[in-house]
Amino acid sequence: MMVGNDRAQVDYLGFNIPDHQLFYKDVVTVTNKGIKIELVKILTIFTSIDFSCNNFEGKIPGVIGEFRGLYFLNLSHNFLAGPIPSSLGNLQYLESLDPSTNNLSGEIPQQLGCLNFLEVLNLSHNQLEGRIPKGNQLQTFSEDSFEDNKGLCGTPQMDCGANMQSQSEGKNSDIGAKIDWNFISAEVGLFFGFAIVI
């Protein structure tokens, strides 16, 4: 977008031929924040990345934090692992961040608490842990934004002390249940083995 003489001029993707302005004719449907938008002409200032459902593996590259004009970032439903890069805190105009349903681990970076324009956040279904950072925006999201991260605690999730205690109790009960089932399975197998021999 170019601004001059108190009026805004919008530029579209395309190419120039002298005396003609041609634009790409493809129509693109973009879904952000749960709303589908059909773009007939693609703006050069459109700043959205949607890499969802691509089976990507590895870490989220920290260089994404250099895309300072980014408004929407969707990395959901991949196999991304490792920590959320703190460089995402550089995306001052980011409105929607969705790295849900991956294998992300570690703590949520404190820098995400400084994203004042963030309207949509979905960190659910990962392996994040620790306290949810305090910040203007992070406290406004519902528990759904953080669900299925067993090591995560703090507002809006349950208290960290209670969460850590219930996790340790859950681990102990799981171990006991597995040992009991293994023991029972061995007994049943032994019983049927003897029955077949007789």
Short mmCIF file of N, CA and C in Angstrom, two decimals, residues 17-143:
data_model
loop_
_atom_site.label_atom_id
_atom_site.label_comp_id
_atom_site.label_asym_id
_atom_site.label_seq_id
_atom_site.Cartn_x
_atom_site.Cartn_y
_atom_site.Cartn_z
N ILE A 17 2.35 -4.00 -18.52
CA ILE A 17 2.69 -3.86 -19.93
C ILE A 17 2.36 -2.41 -20.24
N PRO A 18 3.23 -1.71 -20.95
CA PRO A 18 2.93 -0.29 -21.21
C PRO A 18 1.48 -0.08 -21.65
N ASP A 19 0.85 0.88 -21.04
CA ASP A 19 -0.54 1.27 -21.29
C ASP A 19 -1.57 0.24 -20.82
N HIS A 20 -1.16 -0.81 -20.12
CA HIS A 20 -2.08 -1.82 -19.62
C HIS A 20 -1.67 -2.24 -18.21
N GLN A 21 -2.61 -2.54 -17.39
CA GLN A 21 -2.34 -3.09 -16.07
C GLN A 21 -3.03 -4.44 -16.01
N LEU A 22 -2.27 -5.53 -15.95
CA LEU A 22 -2.82 -6.88 -15.91
C LEU A 22 -2.63 -7.46 -14.52
N PHE A 23 -3.61 -8.21 -14.07
CA PHE A 23 -3.54 -8.82 -12.76
C PHE A 23 -3.74 -10.32 -12.90
N TYR A 24 -3.24 -11.06 -11.93
CA TYR A 24 -3.47 -12.49 -11.92
C TYR A 24 -4.97 -12.74 -11.80
N LYS A 25 -5.46 -13.70 -12.53
CA LYS A 25 -6.90 -13.96 -12.55
C LYS A 25 -7.32 -15.03 -11.55
N ASP A 26 -6.37 -15.64 -10.88
CA ASP A 26 -6.71 -16.68 -9.92
C ASP A 26 -7.47 -16.10 -8.75
N VAL A 27 -8.46 -16.85 -8.29
CA VAL A 27 -9.20 -16.50 -7.10
C VAL A 27 -8.63 -17.33 -5.95
N VAL A 28 -8.36 -16.70 -4.85
CA VAL A 28 -7.79 -17.38 -3.70
C VAL A 28 -8.78 -17.29 -2.54
N THR A 29 -9.04 -18.42 -1.91
CA THR A 29 -9.88 -18.42 -0.71
C THR A 29 -8.97 -18.56 0.49
N VAL A 30 -9.06 -17.61 1.40
CA VAL A 30 -8.22 -17.57 2.59
C VAL A 30 -9.13 -17.71 3.81
N THR A 31 -8.76 -18.58 4.73
CA THR A 31 -9.52 -18.75 5.96
C THR A 31 -8.66 -18.31 7.13
N ASN A 32 -9.10 -17.30 7.82
CA ASN A 32 -8.41 -16.81 9.01
C ASN A 32 -9.43 -16.45 10.06
N LYS A 33 -9.13 -16.77 11.27
CA LYS A 33 -10.03 -16.51 12.39
C LYS A 33 -11.40 -17.15 12.17
N GLY A 34 -11.42 -18.27 11.43
CA GLY A 34 -12.66 -18.99 11.19
C GLY A 34 -13.55 -18.37 10.13
N ILE A 35 -13.06 -17.35 9.43
CA ILE A 35 -13.85 -16.67 8.40
C ILE A 35 -13.20 -16.90 7.05
N LYS A 36 -14.00 -17.35 6.06
CA LYS A 36 -13.49 -17.54 4.71
C LYS A 36 -13.64 -16.25 3.92
N ILE A 37 -12.53 -15.86 3.28
CA ILE A 37 -12.52 -14.66 2.46
C ILE A 37 -12.08 -15.07 1.06
N GLU A 38 -12.83 -14.66 0.05
CA GLU A 38 -12.47 -14.95 -1.32
C GLU A 38 -11.83 -13.71 -1.94
N LEU A 39 -10.58 -13.85 -2.34
CA LEU A 39 -9.85 -12.73 -2.93
C LEU A 39 -9.83 -12.88 -4.45
N VAL A 40 -10.40 -11.91 -5.14
CA VAL A 40 -10.40 -11.93 -6.59
C VAL A 40 -9.12 -11.33 -7.12
N LYS A 41 -8.66 -10.28 -6.48
CA LYS A 41 -7.35 -9.70 -6.76
C LYS A 41 -6.54 -9.85 -5.48
N ILE A 42 -5.28 -10.17 -5.60
CA ILE A 42 -4.46 -10.43 -4.43
C ILE A 42 -3.63 -9.18 -4.13
N LEU A 43 -3.84 -8.60 -2.97
CA LEU A 43 -3.11 -7.41 -2.56
C LEU A 43 -1.64 -7.74 -2.30
N THR A 44 -0.78 -6.81 -2.62
CA THR A 44 0.64 -7.00 -2.32
C THR A 44 0.89 -6.88 -0.83
N ILE A 45 -0.01 -6.23 -0.11
CA ILE A 45 0.17 -6.06 1.32
C ILE A 45 -0.47 -7.17 2.13
N PHE A 46 -1.07 -8.16 1.45
CA PHE A 46 -1.71 -9.25 2.17
C PHE A 46 -0.64 -10.08 2.87
N THR A 47 -0.68 -10.16 4.14
CA THR A 47 0.40 -10.79 4.90
C THR A 47 -0.15 -11.92 5.76
N SER A 48 -0.27 -13.08 5.15
CA SER A 48 -0.80 -14.25 5.81
C SER A 48 0.01 -15.47 5.39
N ILE A 49 0.32 -16.33 6.35
CA ILE A 49 0.98 -17.59 6.05
C ILE A 49 0.13 -18.71 6.65
N ASP A 50 -0.26 -19.65 5.79
CA ASP A 50 -1.03 -20.81 6.24
C ASP A 50 -0.33 -22.07 5.75
N PHE A 51 0.42 -22.70 6.65
CA PHE A 51 1.11 -23.95 6.35
C PHE A 51 0.44 -25.12 7.07
N SER A 52 -0.85 -25.00 7.36
CA SER A 52 -1.54 -26.04 8.10
C SER A 52 -1.70 -27.30 7.25
N CYS A 53 -1.75 -28.44 7.93
CA CYS A 53 -2.02 -29.75 7.31
C CYS A 53 -1.05 -30.09 6.19
N ASN A 54 0.24 -29.89 6.41
CA ASN A 54 1.24 -30.17 5.39
C ASN A 54 2.24 -31.25 5.78
N ASN A 55 2.08 -31.85 6.95
CA ASN A 55 3.01 -32.88 7.44
C ASN A 55 4.43 -32.35 7.58
N PHE A 56 4.58 -31.05 7.86
CA PHE A 56 5.90 -30.49 8.09
C PHE A 56 6.49 -31.05 9.37
N GLU A 57 7.79 -31.27 9.38
CA GLU A 57 8.51 -31.77 10.55
C GLU A 57 9.61 -30.78 10.92
N GLY A 58 10.14 -30.94 12.12
CA GLY A 58 11.26 -30.09 12.55
C GLY A 58 10.79 -28.95 13.41
N LYS A 59 11.68 -27.99 13.59
CA LYS A 59 11.38 -26.84 14.45
C LYS A 59 10.76 -25.71 13.64
N ILE A 60 10.02 -24.85 14.33
CA ILE A 60 9.53 -23.63 13.71
C ILE A 60 10.74 -22.72 13.53
N PRO A 61 11.03 -22.29 12.31
CA PRO A 61 12.22 -21.45 12.11
C PRO A 61 12.07 -20.08 12.77
N GLY A 62 13.09 -19.66 13.47
CA GLY A 62 13.07 -18.37 14.15
C GLY A 62 12.98 -17.20 13.19
N VAL A 63 13.36 -17.42 11.94
CA VAL A 63 13.34 -16.34 10.94
C VAL A 63 11.92 -15.82 10.70
N ILE A 64 10.91 -16.60 11.03
CA ILE A 64 9.52 -16.13 10.87
C ILE A 64 9.31 -14.86 11.68
N GLY A 65 10.05 -14.69 12.76
CA GLY A 65 9.95 -13.48 13.58
C GLY A 65 10.43 -12.23 12.88
N GLU A 66 11.08 -12.38 11.73
CA GLU A 66 11.53 -11.23 10.96
C GLU A 66 10.47 -10.74 9.97
N PHE A 67 9.38 -11.49 9.82
CA PHE A 67 8.29 -11.08 8.93
C PHE A 67 7.39 -10.12 9.70
N ARG A 68 7.89 -8.96 9.97
CA ARG A 68 7.23 -8.03 10.90
C ARG A 68 5.87 -7.53 10.45
N GLY A 69 5.53 -7.67 9.18
CA GLY A 69 4.22 -7.24 8.70
C GLY A 69 3.19 -8.34 8.70
N LEU A 70 3.52 -9.49 9.29
CA LEU A 70 2.64 -10.65 9.29
C LEU A 70 1.44 -10.43 10.20
N TYR A 71 0.24 -10.75 9.67
CA TYR A 71 -0.99 -10.62 10.46
C TYR A 71 -1.54 -11.98 10.90
N PHE A 72 -1.40 -13.00 10.05
CA PHE A 72 -1.97 -14.30 10.34
C PHE A 72 -0.90 -15.38 10.12
N LEU A 73 -0.76 -16.28 11.09
CA LEU A 73 0.20 -17.38 10.98
C LEU A 73 -0.48 -18.65 11.45
N ASN A 74 -0.66 -19.61 10.53
CA ASN A 74 -1.29 -20.88 10.86
C ASN A 74 -0.32 -22.01 10.53
N LEU A 75 0.17 -22.69 11.56
CA LEU A 75 1.08 -23.82 11.42
C LEU A 75 0.46 -25.10 11.97
N SER A 76 -0.85 -25.14 12.11
CA SER A 76 -1.53 -26.24 12.79
C SER A 76 -1.50 -27.54 11.99
N HIS A 77 -1.72 -28.63 12.70
CA HIS A 77 -1.85 -29.97 12.13
C HIS A 77 -0.66 -30.37 11.29
N ASN A 78 0.52 -30.26 11.88
CA ASN A 78 1.76 -30.73 11.28
C ASN A 78 2.46 -31.62 12.29
N PHE A 79 3.74 -31.83 12.11
CA PHE A 79 4.54 -32.61 13.05
C PHE A 79 5.70 -31.77 13.55
N LEU A 80 5.46 -30.48 13.77
CA LEU A 80 6.49 -29.57 14.25
C LEU A 80 6.82 -29.89 15.70
N ALA A 81 8.10 -29.82 16.04
CA ALA A 81 8.56 -30.16 17.39
C ALA A 81 9.48 -29.07 17.89
N GLY A 82 9.84 -29.18 19.15
CA GLY A 82 10.75 -28.21 19.75
C GLY A 82 10.00 -27.03 20.32
N PRO A 83 10.73 -26.01 20.74
CA PRO A 83 10.09 -24.87 21.39
C PRO A 83 9.46 -23.90 20.40
N ILE A 84 8.54 -23.08 20.90
CA ILE A 84 8.01 -21.96 20.12
C ILE A 84 9.09 -20.89 20.12
N PRO A 85 9.53 -20.41 18.96
CA PRO A 85 10.60 -19.41 18.95
C PRO A 85 10.17 -18.11 19.61
N SER A 86 11.05 -17.57 20.44
CA SER A 86 10.74 -16.29 21.09
C SER A 86 10.68 -15.16 20.08
N SER A 87 11.26 -15.35 18.90
CA SER A 87 11.25 -14.31 17.86
C SER A 87 9.83 -14.01 17.37
N LEU A 88 8.86 -14.91 17.63
CA LEU A 88 7.48 -14.63 17.24
C LEU A 88 6.95 -13.40 17.98
N GLY A 89 7.58 -13.06 19.08
CA GLY A 89 7.20 -11.85 19.82
C GLY A 89 7.52 -10.57 19.06
N ASN A 90 8.32 -10.67 17.99
CA ASN A 90 8.63 -9.50 17.16
C ASN A 90 7.49 -9.15 16.20
N LEU A 91 6.54 -10.04 16.04
CA LEU A 91 5.44 -9.84 15.09
C LEU A 91 4.38 -8.95 15.72
N GLN A 92 4.68 -7.66 15.81
CA GLN A 92 3.87 -6.71 16.55
C GLN A 92 2.43 -6.60 16.06
N TYR A 93 2.18 -6.90 14.79
CA TYR A 93 0.85 -6.73 14.22
C TYR A 93 0.11 -8.06 14.09
N LEU A 94 0.67 -9.11 14.61
CA LEU A 94 0.07 -10.44 14.49
C LEU A 94 -1.30 -10.46 15.17
N GLU A 95 -2.32 -10.90 14.42
CA GLU A 95 -3.68 -10.97 14.94
C GLU A 95 -4.12 -12.40 15.22
N SER A 96 -3.51 -13.36 14.52
CA SER A 96 -3.93 -14.75 14.68
C SER A 96 -2.70 -15.66 14.64
N LEU A 97 -2.54 -16.49 15.67
CA LEU A 97 -1.43 -17.44 15.76
C LEU A 97 -2.00 -18.81 16.12
N ASP A 98 -1.76 -19.80 15.24
CA ASP A 98 -2.30 -21.14 15.47
C ASP A 98 -1.26 -22.21 15.14
N PRO A 99 -0.44 -22.58 16.13
CA PRO A 99 0.45 -23.73 15.95
C PRO A 99 -0.10 -24.98 16.65
N SER A 100 -1.40 -25.12 16.70
CA SER A 100 -2.03 -26.23 17.43
C SER A 100 -1.80 -27.56 16.73
N THR A 101 -2.00 -28.63 17.49
CA THR A 101 -1.92 -30.01 17.00
C THR A 101 -0.58 -30.28 16.32
N ASN A 102 0.47 -30.09 17.08
CA ASN A 102 1.84 -30.40 16.70
C ASN A 102 2.48 -31.13 17.87
N ASN A 103 3.79 -31.16 17.91
CA ASN A 103 4.52 -31.74 19.03
C ASN A 103 5.42 -30.70 19.69
N LEU A 104 4.95 -29.47 19.77
CA LEU A 104 5.75 -28.40 20.35
C LEU A 104 5.93 -28.64 21.84
N SER A 105 7.12 -28.32 22.32
CA SER A 105 7.43 -28.57 23.74
C SER A 105 8.11 -27.34 24.33
N GLY A 106 8.36 -27.42 25.62
CA GLY A 106 8.99 -26.29 26.30
C GLY A 106 7.95 -25.32 26.80
N GLU A 107 8.42 -24.15 27.20
CA GLU A 107 7.53 -23.13 27.74
C GLU A 107 7.07 -22.17 26.66
N ILE A 108 5.93 -21.53 26.91
CA ILE A 108 5.45 -20.48 26.02
C ILE A 108 6.36 -19.27 26.24
N PRO A 109 6.95 -18.72 25.17
CA PRO A 109 7.86 -17.58 25.35
C PRO A 109 7.17 -16.36 25.95
N GLN A 110 7.85 -15.70 26.86
CA GLN A 110 7.33 -14.48 27.49
C GLN A 110 6.97 -13.43 26.45
N GLN A 111 7.71 -13.40 25.34
CA GLN A 111 7.53 -12.38 24.31
C GLN A 111 6.13 -12.42 23.70
N LEU A 112 5.45 -13.57 23.73
CA LEU A 112 4.10 -13.65 23.17
C LEU A 112 3.11 -12.81 23.99
N GLY A 113 3.45 -12.54 25.23
CA GLY A 113 2.60 -11.71 26.07
C GLY A 113 2.58 -10.25 25.64
N CYS A 114 3.49 -9.86 24.77
CA CYS A 114 3.57 -8.47 24.30
C CYS A 114 2.86 -8.24 22.98
N LEU A 115 2.22 -9.27 22.43
CA LEU A 115 1.52 -9.13 21.16
C LEU A 115 0.14 -8.53 21.40
N ASN A 116 0.04 -7.21 21.29
CA ASN A 116 -1.17 -6.49 21.67
C ASN A 116 -2.33 -6.64 20.69
N PHE A 117 -2.05 -7.01 19.43
CA PHE A 117 -3.12 -7.14 18.44
C PHE A 117 -3.64 -8.56 18.33
N LEU A 118 -3.08 -9.49 19.08
CA LEU A 118 -3.45 -10.89 18.98
C LEU A 118 -4.90 -11.11 19.41
N GLU A 119 -5.73 -11.55 18.45
CA GLU A 119 -7.15 -11.81 18.71
C GLU A 119 -7.45 -13.30 18.82
N VAL A 120 -6.68 -14.11 18.06
CA VAL A 120 -6.91 -15.55 18.03
C VAL A 120 -5.60 -16.24 18.37
N LEU A 121 -5.64 -17.13 19.36
CA LEU A 121 -4.47 -17.90 19.76
C LEU A 121 -4.93 -19.32 20.01
N ASN A 122 -4.23 -20.28 19.38
CA ASN A 122 -4.55 -21.68 19.62
C ASN A 122 -3.24 -22.45 19.78
N LEU A 123 -2.89 -22.77 21.01
CA LEU A 123 -1.69 -23.54 21.32
C LEU A 123 -2.05 -24.95 21.76
N SER A 124 -3.30 -25.34 21.58
CA SER A 124 -3.79 -26.62 22.09
C SER A 124 -3.15 -27.81 21.39
N HIS A 125 -3.23 -28.96 22.05
CA HIS A 125 -2.79 -30.25 21.51
C HIS A 125 -1.30 -30.25 21.14
N ASN A 126 -0.49 -29.83 22.09
CA ASN A 126 0.95 -29.88 21.99
C ASN A 126 1.49 -30.50 23.27
N GLN A 127 2.76 -30.30 23.53
CA GLN A 127 3.38 -30.82 24.76
C GLN A 127 4.03 -29.68 25.53
N LEU A 128 3.37 -28.54 25.56
CA LEU A 128 3.91 -27.36 26.23
C LEU A 128 3.81 -27.54 27.74
N GLU A 129 4.72 -26.87 28.44
CA GLU A 129 4.74 -27.00 29.91
C GLU A 129 5.12 -25.67 30.54
N GLY A 130 4.98 -25.62 31.84
CA GLY A 130 5.33 -24.42 32.58
C GLY A 130 4.15 -23.48 32.73
N ARG A 131 4.45 -22.31 33.26
CA ARG A 131 3.42 -21.30 33.52
C ARG A 131 3.12 -20.51 32.25
N ILE A 132 1.83 -20.23 32.01
CA ILE A 132 1.44 -19.37 30.91
C ILE A 132 1.89 -17.96 31.24
N PRO A 133 2.67 -17.32 30.35
CA PRO A 133 3.19 -15.98 30.66
C PRO A 133 2.07 -14.97 30.86
N LYS A 134 2.34 -14.02 31.71
CA LYS A 134 1.38 -12.94 31.92
C LYS A 134 1.61 -11.89 30.84
N GLY A 135 0.53 -11.33 30.38
CA GLY A 135 0.60 -10.30 29.34
C GLY A 135 -0.79 -9.81 29.05
N ASN A 136 -0.87 -8.70 28.37
CA ASN A 136 -2.18 -8.09 28.09
C ASN A 136 -3.12 -9.05 27.37
N GLN A 137 -2.64 -9.72 26.35
CA GLN A 137 -3.52 -10.52 25.53
C GLN A 137 -3.67 -11.96 26.02
N LEU A 138 -2.60 -12.57 26.50
CA LEU A 138 -2.64 -14.00 26.84
C LEU A 138 -3.67 -14.32 27.91
N GLN A 139 -3.99 -13.36 28.76
CA GLN A 139 -4.95 -13.60 29.83
C GLN A 139 -6.40 -13.56 29.32
N THR A 140 -6.60 -13.11 28.08
CA THR A 140 -7.96 -12.97 27.55
C THR A 140 -8.46 -14.23 26.84
N PHE A 141 -7.58 -15.18 26.59
CA PHE A 141 -7.97 -16.37 25.83
C PHE A 141 -8.54 -17.44 26.76
N SER A 142 -9.48 -18.20 26.22
CA SER A 142 -10.13 -19.24 27.02
C SER A 142 -9.20 -20.44 27.20
N GLU A 143 -9.61 -21.36 28.06
CA GLU A 143 -8.84 -22.58 28.30
C GLU A 143 -8.69 -23.42 27.03
#
